mmCIF file of C-alpha atoms and ligand atoms in Angstrom:
data_model
loop_
_atom_site.group_PDB
_atom_site.id
_atom_site.type_symbol
_atom_site.label_atom_id
_atom_site.label_comp_id
_atom_site.label_asym_id
_atom_site.label_seq_id
_atom_site.Cartn_x
_atom_site.Cartn_y
_atom_site.Cartn_z
ATOM 1 C CA MET A 259 305.456 77.583 93.031
ATOM 2 C CA ASP A 260 308.848 75.792 91.881
ATOM 3 C CA LEU A 261 307.959 71.974 91.910
ATOM 4 C CA ASN A 262 311.943 71.372 92.148
ATOM 5 C CA LEU A 263 311.327 68.546 89.017
ATOM 6 C CA LYS A 264 314.260 70.043 86.967
ATOM 7 C CA ASP A 265 316.520 67.011 86.045
ATOM 8 C CA LYS A 266 314.287 64.338 87.581
ATOM 9 C CA VAL A 267 313.737 61.391 85.760
ATOM 10 C CA PHE A 268 309.844 60.455 84.776
ATOM 11 C CA ILE A 269 308.899 57.331 83.071
ATOM 12 C CA VAL A 270 305.049 57.986 81.486
ATOM 13 C CA SER A 271 303.411 55.122 79.815
ATOM 14 C CA GLY A 272 301.246 55.986 76.833
ATOM 15 C CA GLY A 273 302.864 59.597 76.981
ATOM 16 C CA SER A 274 302.652 60.507 73.322
ATOM 17 C CA LYS A 275 298.854 61.306 73.134
ATOM 18 C CA GLY A 276 296.133 62.434 75.121
ATOM 19 C CA ILE A 277 296.334 62.647 78.996
ATOM 20 C CA GLY A 278 299.878 60.960 78.553
ATOM 21 C CA ALA A 279 301.096 63.797 76.055
ATOM 22 C CA GLY A 280 299.836 66.424 78.464
ATOM 23 C CA ILE A 281 301.742 65.035 81.237
ATOM 24 C CA SER A 282 304.630 64.783 79.034
ATOM 25 C CA SER A 283 304.340 68.001 78.026
ATOM 26 C CA VAL A 284 303.804 69.553 81.554
ATOM 27 C CA LEU A 285 306.880 67.396 83.312
ATOM 28 C CA SER A 286 309.124 69.004 80.280
ATOM 29 C CA LYS A 287 308.357 72.236 80.929
ATOM 30 C CA GLU A 288 309.194 71.731 84.481
ATOM 31 C CA GLY A 289 312.544 70.444 83.214
ATOM 32 C CA ALA A 290 312.153 66.847 84.108
ATOM 33 C CA LYS A 291 313.900 64.249 82.012
ATOM 34 C CA LEU A 292 311.343 62.052 80.173
ATOM 35 C CA VAL A 293 311.232 58.578 79.043
ATOM 36 C CA ILE A 294 308.047 58.157 77.076
ATOM 37 C CA ALA A 295 306.748 54.387 76.519
ATOM 38 C CA THR A 296 304.196 53.653 74.205
ATOM 39 C CA ARG A 297 302.790 51.559 71.401
ATOM 40 C CA SER A 298 302.428 52.885 68.083
ATOM 41 C CA GLU A 299 305.748 53.286 66.259
ATOM 42 C CA GLY A 300 306.005 57.305 65.149
ATOM 43 C CA SER A 301 303.368 58.397 67.456
ATOM 44 C CA VAL A 302 305.922 60.584 69.202
ATOM 45 C CA THR A 303 305.916 62.971 66.156
ATOM 46 C CA GLU A 304 308.654 65.459 65.313
ATOM 47 C CA ASP A 305 306.536 68.243 66.092
ATOM 48 C CA PHE A 306 306.138 66.969 69.661
ATOM 49 C CA VAL A 307 309.767 66.024 70.381
ATOM 50 C CA THR A 308 310.279 69.637 69.212
ATOM 51 C CA GLU A 309 307.805 71.050 71.656
ATOM 52 C CA LEU A 310 309.259 69.053 74.361
ATOM 53 C CA ARG A 311 312.674 70.014 73.665
ATOM 54 C CA SER A 312 312.232 73.440 73.565
ATOM 55 C CA SER A 313 312.204 73.576 77.177
ATOM 56 C CA GLY A 314 315.705 72.071 76.936
ATOM 57 C CA THR A 315 314.202 68.391 78.050
ATOM 58 C CA MET A 316 316.025 65.297 77.119
ATOM 59 C CA ILE A 317 313.787 62.521 76.142
ATOM 60 C CA GLU A 318 313.767 59.188 75.135
ATOM 61 C CA VAL A 319 311.195 57.101 73.489
ATOM 62 C CA VAL A 320 310.542 53.726 73.795
ATOM 63 C CA TYR A 321 307.980 52.036 71.406
ATOM 64 C CA GLY A 322 306.465 48.704 72.087
ATOM 65 C CA ASP A 323 303.433 46.911 73.598
ATOM 66 C CA LEU A 324 303.541 47.082 77.363
ATOM 67 C CA GLN A 325 301.230 43.978 77.668
ATOM 68 C CA ASP A 326 304.606 42.162 76.961
ATOM 69 C CA VAL A 327 306.424 41.991 79.902
ATOM 70 C CA SER A 328 310.009 42.019 78.611
ATOM 71 C CA VAL A 329 308.980 45.550 76.912
ATOM 72 C CA CYS A 330 308.292 46.889 80.655
ATOM 73 C CA LYS A 331 311.648 45.293 81.617
ATOM 74 C CA TYR A 332 313.399 46.906 78.688
ATOM 75 C CA VAL A 333 311.777 50.296 79.652
ATOM 76 C CA ILE A 334 313.088 50.415 82.726
ATOM 77 C CA LYS A 335 316.733 49.044 81.426
ATOM 78 C CA LYS A 336 316.622 51.675 78.877
ATOM 79 C CA THR A 337 315.876 54.392 81.343
ATOM 80 C CA ILE A 338 318.850 53.535 83.866
ATOM 81 C CA LYS A 339 321.148 53.111 80.479
ATOM 82 C CA VAL A 340 320.257 56.554 79.073
ATOM 83 C CA PHE A 341 319.590 58.499 82.709
ATOM 84 C CA GLY A 342 321.009 56.592 85.179
ATOM 85 C CA ARG A 343 318.225 57.142 87.772
ATOM 86 C CA ILE A 344 314.267 56.880 87.908
ATOM 87 C CA ASP A 345 312.431 59.571 90.112
ATOM 88 C CA GLY A 346 309.087 58.527 89.456
ATOM 89 C CA ILE A 347 306.705 56.425 86.992
ATOM 90 C CA VAL A 348 303.239 57.701 85.561
ATOM 91 C CA ASN A 349 301.206 54.429 84.535
ATOM 92 C CA ASN A 350 298.948 55.720 82.531
ATOM 93 C CA ALA A 351 298.682 53.517 79.241
ATOM 94 C CA GLY A 352 295.265 52.084 78.735
ATOM 95 C CA MET A 353 291.967 51.874 76.841
ATOM 96 C CA ASN A 354 288.532 51.504 77.509
ATOM 97 C CA ASP A 355 287.595 48.140 75.370
ATOM 98 C CA GLY A 356 284.205 47.743 76.185
ATOM 99 C CA ALA A 357 284.809 43.897 77.181
ATOM 100 C CA GLY A 358 281.628 43.727 78.899
ATOM 101 C CA LEU A 359 279.606 40.564 80.682
ATOM 102 C CA SER A 360 278.416 39.118 77.668
ATOM 103 C CA ALA A 361 282.063 39.691 75.922
ATOM 104 C CA GLY A 362 283.396 36.265 77.521
ATOM 105 C CA PRO A 363 286.383 35.074 79.882
ATOM 106 C CA GLU A 364 289.062 35.611 76.968
ATOM 107 C CA ALA A 365 287.938 38.917 76.305
ATOM 108 C CA PHE A 366 287.637 39.751 79.828
ATOM 109 C CA ARG A 367 291.361 38.350 80.712
ATOM 110 C CA LYS A 368 292.615 40.400 77.554
ATOM 111 C CA SER A 369 291.312 43.516 79.220
ATOM 112 C CA LEU A 370 293.387 42.831 82.261
ATOM 113 C CA GLU A 371 296.406 42.563 80.028
ATOM 114 C CA ALA A 372 295.782 45.912 78.306
ATOM 115 C CA ASN A 373 294.827 47.719 81.497
ATOM 116 C CA LEU A 374 296.253 46.395 84.534
ATOM 117 C CA TYR A 375 299.456 44.061 84.537
ATOM 118 C CA HIS A 376 301.513 46.773 83.080
ATOM 119 C CA TYR A 377 301.100 48.912 85.783
ATOM 120 C CA TYR A 378 302.385 46.314 88.284
ATOM 121 C CA ASP A 379 305.276 45.128 85.854
ATOM 122 C CA LEU A 380 306.625 48.910 85.631
ATOM 123 C CA VAL A 381 306.611 49.440 89.026
ATOM 124 C CA HIS A 382 308.217 45.727 89.637
ATOM 125 C CA TYR A 383 311.222 46.544 87.631
ATOM 126 C CA ALA A 384 311.702 49.789 88.776
ATOM 127 C CA LEU A 385 311.472 49.150 92.082
ATOM 128 C CA PRO A 386 315.407 49.202 93.212
ATOM 129 C CA HIS A 387 315.747 52.282 91.476
ATOM 130 C CA LEU A 388 312.466 54.219 93.098
ATOM 131 C CA LYS A 389 313.878 52.906 96.517
ATOM 132 C CA GLU A 390 317.242 54.645 95.703
ATOM 133 C CA SER A 391 315.467 58.077 95.033
ATOM 134 C CA LYS A 392 312.704 57.826 97.173
ATOM 135 C CA GLY A 393 310.667 58.209 93.930
ATOM 136 C CA ALA A 394 306.987 58.699 93.307
ATOM 137 C CA ILE A 395 304.247 56.975 91.450
ATOM 138 C CA VAL A 396 301.211 57.954 89.761
ATOM 139 C CA ASN A 397 298.621 55.624 88.643
ATOM 140 C CA VAL A 398 295.840 57.016 86.158
ATOM 141 C CA SER A 399 292.681 55.112 86.538
ATOM 142 C CA SER A 400 289.322 56.391 86.072
ATOM 143 C CA LYS A 401 285.770 57.579 87.237
ATOM 144 C CA VAL A 402 284.780 54.042 85.957
ATOM 145 C CA ALA A 403 286.446 52.493 89.269
ATOM 146 C CA LEU A 404 283.881 54.256 91.321
ATOM 147 C CA THR A 405 280.785 54.735 89.551
ATOM 148 C CA GLY A 406 280.735 51.823 87.110
ATOM 149 C CA GLN A 407 279.775 52.428 83.452
ATOM 150 C CA GLY A 408 278.097 49.261 81.970
ATOM 151 C CA GLY A 409 279.379 47.085 79.299
ATOM 152 C CA THR A 410 282.936 47.278 80.557
ATOM 153 C CA SER A 411 283.962 44.678 83.098
ATOM 154 C CA GLY A 412 287.356 44.377 82.083
ATOM 155 C CA TYR A 413 287.916 47.772 82.376
ATOM 156 C CA ALA A 414 286.475 48.547 85.380
ATOM 157 C CA ALA A 415 287.852 45.598 87.373
ATOM 158 C CA ALA A 416 291.476 47.039 85.687
ATOM 159 C CA LYS A 417 290.617 50.832 86.839
ATOM 160 C CA GLY A 418 289.346 49.532 90.448
ATOM 161 C CA ALA A 419 292.382 47.184 90.772
ATOM 162 C CA GLN A 420 294.661 50.219 90.066
ATOM 163 C CA LEU A 421 292.799 51.991 93.013
ATOM 164 C CA ALA A 422 293.816 49.040 95.149
ATOM 165 C CA LEU A 423 297.180 48.732 93.971
ATOM 166 C CA THR A 424 297.525 52.550 94.824
ATOM 167 C CA ARG A 425 297.051 51.748 98.679
ATOM 168 C CA GLU A 426 298.476 48.550 98.725
ATOM 169 C CA TRP A 427 301.859 50.209 97.350
ATOM 170 C CA ALA A 428 301.379 53.058 99.369
ATOM 171 C CA ALA A 429 301.491 50.902 102.373
ATOM 172 C CA GLU A 430 304.141 48.420 101.305
ATOM 173 C CA LEU A 431 306.344 51.172 100.204
ATOM 174 C CA LEU A 432 306.239 53.394 103.487
ATOM 175 C CA PRO A 433 309.713 52.621 104.723
ATOM 176 C CA PHE A 434 311.189 53.552 101.487
ATOM 177 C CA SER A 435 309.398 57.207 101.414
ATOM 178 C CA ILE A 436 308.083 55.971 98.214
ATOM 179 C CA ARG A 437 304.728 58.109 97.405
ATOM 180 C CA VAL A 438 301.750 56.333 95.570
ATOM 181 C CA ASN A 439 298.870 58.256 94.376
ATOM 182 C CA ALA A 440 296.145 57.905 91.897
ATOM 183 C CA VAL A 441 294.261 60.473 89.470
ATOM 184 C CA LEU A 442 290.748 59.788 88.186
ATOM 185 C CA PRO A 443 289.805 61.245 84.939
ATOM 186 C CA ALA A 444 286.189 61.325 83.907
ATOM 187 C CA GLU A 445 285.669 63.254 80.681
ATOM 188 C CA VAL A 446 288.941 64.222 78.771
ATOM 189 C CA MET A 447 288.932 64.788 75.145
ATOM 190 C CA THR A 448 291.638 62.544 73.955
ATOM 191 C CA PRO A 449 292.050 60.449 70.814
ATOM 192 C CA LEU A 450 290.575 57.517 72.682
ATOM 193 C CA TYR A 451 287.623 59.391 73.999
ATOM 194 C CA ARG A 452 287.009 60.992 70.697
ATOM 195 C CA LYS A 453 287.027 57.248 69.039
ATOM 196 C CA TRP A 454 284.580 56.312 71.566
ATOM 197 C CA LEU A 455 282.414 59.106 70.979
ATOM 198 C CA ASP A 456 282.473 58.620 67.243
ATOM 199 C CA THR A 457 281.706 54.881 67.201
ATOM 200 C CA SER A 458 279.498 54.331 69.926
ATOM 201 C CA PHE A 459 276.728 56.663 69.166
ATOM 202 C CA SER A 460 274.629 57.518 66.082
ATOM 203 C CA ASP A 461 274.995 61.407 66.977
ATOM 204 C CA PRO A 462 278.344 62.025 68.578
ATOM 205 C CA ALA A 463 278.109 65.681 68.521
ATOM 206 C CA ASN A 464 274.858 65.733 70.474
ATOM 207 C CA LYS A 465 276.192 62.940 72.856
ATOM 208 C CA GLU A 466 279.187 65.193 73.653
ATOM 209 C CA LYS A 467 276.765 68.295 74.446
ATOM 210 C CA GLU A 468 274.997 66.062 76.708
ATOM 211 C CA ILE A 469 277.785 64.813 78.653
ATOM 212 C CA VAL A 470 279.558 68.250 78.693
ATOM 213 C CA SER A 471 276.101 69.635 80.058
ATOM 214 C CA LYS A 472 276.540 67.475 83.253
ATOM 215 C CA ILE A 473 279.975 68.226 84.424
ATOM 216 C CA PRO A 474 279.249 70.669 87.358
ATOM 217 C CA LEU A 475 282.258 72.893 86.892
ATOM 218 C CA GLU A 476 281.876 75.299 84.119
ATOM 219 C CA GLN A 477 279.964 72.551 81.956
ATOM 220 C CA ARG A 478 283.293 71.831 79.901
ATOM 221 C CA MET A 479 285.487 68.804 79.734
ATOM 222 C CA THR A 480 288.615 68.298 81.732
ATOM 223 C CA THR A 481 291.778 69.262 79.636
ATOM 224 C CA SER A 482 294.978 66.938 79.685
ATOM 225 C CA GLU A 483 296.996 69.971 81.025
ATOM 226 C CA GLU A 484 294.591 70.078 83.961
ATOM 227 C CA MET A 485 295.237 66.333 84.663
ATOM 228 C CA ALA A 486 298.945 66.781 84.254
ATOM 229 C CA ASN A 487 299.386 69.350 86.446
ATOM 230 C CA MET A 488 298.075 67.379 89.203
ATOM 231 C CA VAL A 489 300.168 64.522 88.225
ATOM 232 C CA ALA A 490 303.277 66.827 88.434
ATOM 233 C CA PHE A 491 302.285 67.999 91.603
ATOM 234 C CA LEU A 492 301.754 64.481 93.159
ATOM 235 C CA LEU A 493 305.196 63.624 91.740
ATOM 236 C CA SER A 494 307.014 66.268 93.455
ATOM 237 C CA ASP A 495 308.426 66.829 96.588
ATOM 238 C CA ARG A 496 305.423 69.436 96.736
ATOM 239 C CA SER A 497 303.162 66.604 97.956
ATOM 240 C CA SER A 498 305.712 65.138 100.067
ATOM 241 C CA HIS A 499 303.362 64.296 102.896
ATOM 242 C CA THR A 500 300.548 62.897 100.622
ATOM 243 C CA THR A 501 300.337 58.948 99.664
ATOM 244 C CA GLY A 502 297.598 56.760 99.042
ATOM 245 C CA GLN A 503 295.132 59.225 97.876
ATOM 246 C CA PHE A 504 292.807 59.335 94.910
ATOM 247 C CA MET A 505 292.195 62.442 93.144
ATOM 248 C CA SER A 506 289.422 63.154 90.889
ATOM 249 C CA ILE A 507 290.203 65.948 88.332
ATOM 250 C CA ASP A 508 286.720 66.083 86.840
ATOM 251 C CA GLY A 509 285.067 69.442 87.556
ATOM 252 C CA GLY A 510 282.933 67.811 90.084
ATOM 253 C CA TYR A 511 281.611 65.034 87.972
ATOM 254 C CA THR A 512 282.016 62.160 90.148
ATOM 255 C CA HIS A 513 281.246 63.586 93.450
ATOM 256 C CA LEU A 514 278.889 66.644 93.353
ATOM 257 C CA ASP A 515 275.203 66.511 93.793
ATOM 258 C CA ARG A 516 273.584 65.698 90.635
ATOM 259 C CA SER A 517 270.611 68.042 91.296
ATOM 260 C CA LEU A 518 273.297 70.763 90.393
ATOM 261 C CA THR A 519 273.050 69.988 86.646
HETATM 262 P P1 NAP B 275 294.634 57.600 74.358
HETATM 263 O O1 NAP B 275 294.250 58.900 73.920
HETATM 264 O O2 NAP B 275 294.470 56.572 73.680
HETATM 265 O O3 NAP B 275 296.119 57.569 74.919
HETATM 266 C C1 NAP B 275 296.724 56.299 75.517
HETATM 267 C C2 NAP B 275 298.065 56.087 74.823
HETATM 268 O O4 NAP B 275 298.483 54.891 75.716
HETATM 269 C C3 NAP B 275 298.324 55.847 73.739
HETATM 270 O O5 NAP B 275 299.718 56.370 73.076
HETATM 271 C C4 NAP B 275 298.460 54.585 73.353
HETATM 272 O O6 NAP B 275 299.117 53.729 72.240
HETATM 273 C C5 NAP B 275 299.297 53.933 74.788
HETATM 274 N N1 NAP B 275 298.868 52.916 75.037
HETATM 275 C C6 NAP B 275 297.919 52.371 75.386
HETATM 276 N N2 NAP B 275 298.122 50.683 75.724
HETATM 277 C C7 NAP B 275 299.177 50.654 75.416
HETATM 278 C C8 NAP B 275 300.210 49.418 75.706
HETATM 279 N N3 NAP B 275 299.724 48.054 75.800
HETATM 280 N N4 NAP B 275 301.503 49.507 75.593
HETATM 281 C C9 NAP B 275 302.008 50.718 75.237
HETATM 282 N N5 NAP B 275 301.238 52.019 74.767
HETATM 283 C C10 NAP B 275 299.700 51.786 75.037
HETATM 284 O O7 NAP B 275 293.908 57.609 75.810
HETATM 285 P P2 NAP B 275 293.625 58.702 77.089
HETATM 286 O O8 NAP B 275 292.086 59.081 76.936
HETATM 287 O O9 NAP B 275 294.645 59.850 77.067
HETATM 288 O O10 NAP B 275 293.652 57.767 78.248
HETATM 289 C C11 NAP B 275 294.804 57.611 79.197
HETATM 290 C C12 NAP B 275 294.533 57.186 80.505
HETATM 291 O O11 NAP B 275 293.566 57.784 81.243
HETATM 292 C C13 NAP B 275 294.043 55.705 80.250
HETATM 293 O O12 NAP B 275 294.710 54.886 81.367
HETATM 294 C C14 NAP B 275 292.451 56.069 80.277
HETATM 295 O O13 NAP B 275 292.138 54.763 80.806
HETATM 296 C C15 NAP B 275 292.406 57.113 81.221
HETATM 297 N N6 NAP B 275 291.334 57.664 81.344
HETATM 298 C C16 NAP B 275 290.832 58.611 80.446
HETATM 299 C C17 NAP B 275 289.347 59.368 80.299
HETATM 300 C C18 NAP B 275 289.413 60.240 79.454
HETATM 301 O O14 NAP B 275 288.540 60.919 79.473
HETATM 302 N N7 NAP B 275 290.151 60.254 78.075
HETATM 303 C C19 NAP B 275 288.746 58.957 81.332
HETATM 304 C C20 NAP B 275 289.030 58.146 82.360
HETATM 305 C C21 NAP B 275 290.137 57.425 82.319
HETATM 306 P P3 NAP B 275 298.625 53.773 71.219
HETATM 307 O O15 NAP B 275 298.769 54.782 70.258
HETATM 308 O O16 NAP B 275 299.127 52.547 70.040
HETATM 309 O O17 NAP B 275 297.124 53.514 71.233
#
C-alpha cells in the first residue's frame, strides 16, 4: 500500500533515538520530508543522516530542549522557512523520570514540563499550518496512562493527559479535518528503556527476561519500527477516517488476559 507520504512534511520530536528514530526512518523511506526536533547536540549522527538521506529524503535537525517554549516556537518557524508547510506532528519526546508521590511538588511539576507541555506547545504554534494542510497529529503516550506503574506520578499524569488531549484536539479540530490519534508503547528496547533496566534492577538481564516472558504475542519486545509503521499509517490519508483513537502497539501486553502468559 502506498501511504502517499511522498514530499509531505513532518516534525518528529525526539526523532534521533529510540522510537523517534524508528519513526524518522520509516517516514524517510516513505519519501516524506522531516524535521527532527531533539535535545542532545550531535545525537543525529552522520550515519543516521546518511541512512535517512539514502531514500532521497530532505531532513532538517533542530537541537534544543523542547521544555523551553521558545524552542517549540522556533521548530515551527524553521520548518516553515525550510519546507514551507507542515503536514503532521509526531509528539514523541519524553522520559520516565520516576517522580513518584514522595518526590514532591517540584519534581512533579518538572515531570510535566519534561513530558507534557511541549506536546501542546508544538501543536499550538503549528496550528495555522496544520489547518492549511489538513494535517495529522500523533501523540506517543504510554501503557502507563492506562495501567499505572507505581513511583512515577508525573510521567503517568503526563501520559494520561496526552490521551485526554488526543480526544480533546480530535474534537476541536474536526472542522479543519485535522486528525489526532495516539499510540501507546509498552515495552520497546530503546536507549531510555535500556537505561531504566540497567539502573533500576540488580539483575537487568533477568528482569528483561521476566518482562519479555509476559508479552503475549511471541514473547518479545515491540520494535521501534513496529511503532513507527503505525505512526506512519496514522499520519497518512490511508487512515483518513480515523481520529481520537488510542492504539496499543504492544503484542497484547496491555489488553489481553493475563492467564495467557
Ligand atoms: P529515548 O530512547 O530516550 O528517546 C527519546 C528522544 O527524545 C531522545 O532523543 C531525547 O533526547 C528526546 N527528548 C526527550 N526529552 C526532550 C526534550 N525535552 N526536548 C527535546 N528532545 C527531548 O526514549 P524512547 O524510549 O524512544 O521513548 C519515546 C517516547 O515513547 C517517549 O514519549 C516515552 O515516554 C514513550 N514510551 C516509550 C516506551 C518504551 O518501551 N521505550 C514505553 C512507553 C512509552 P536526549 O537524547 O537529549 O535525551
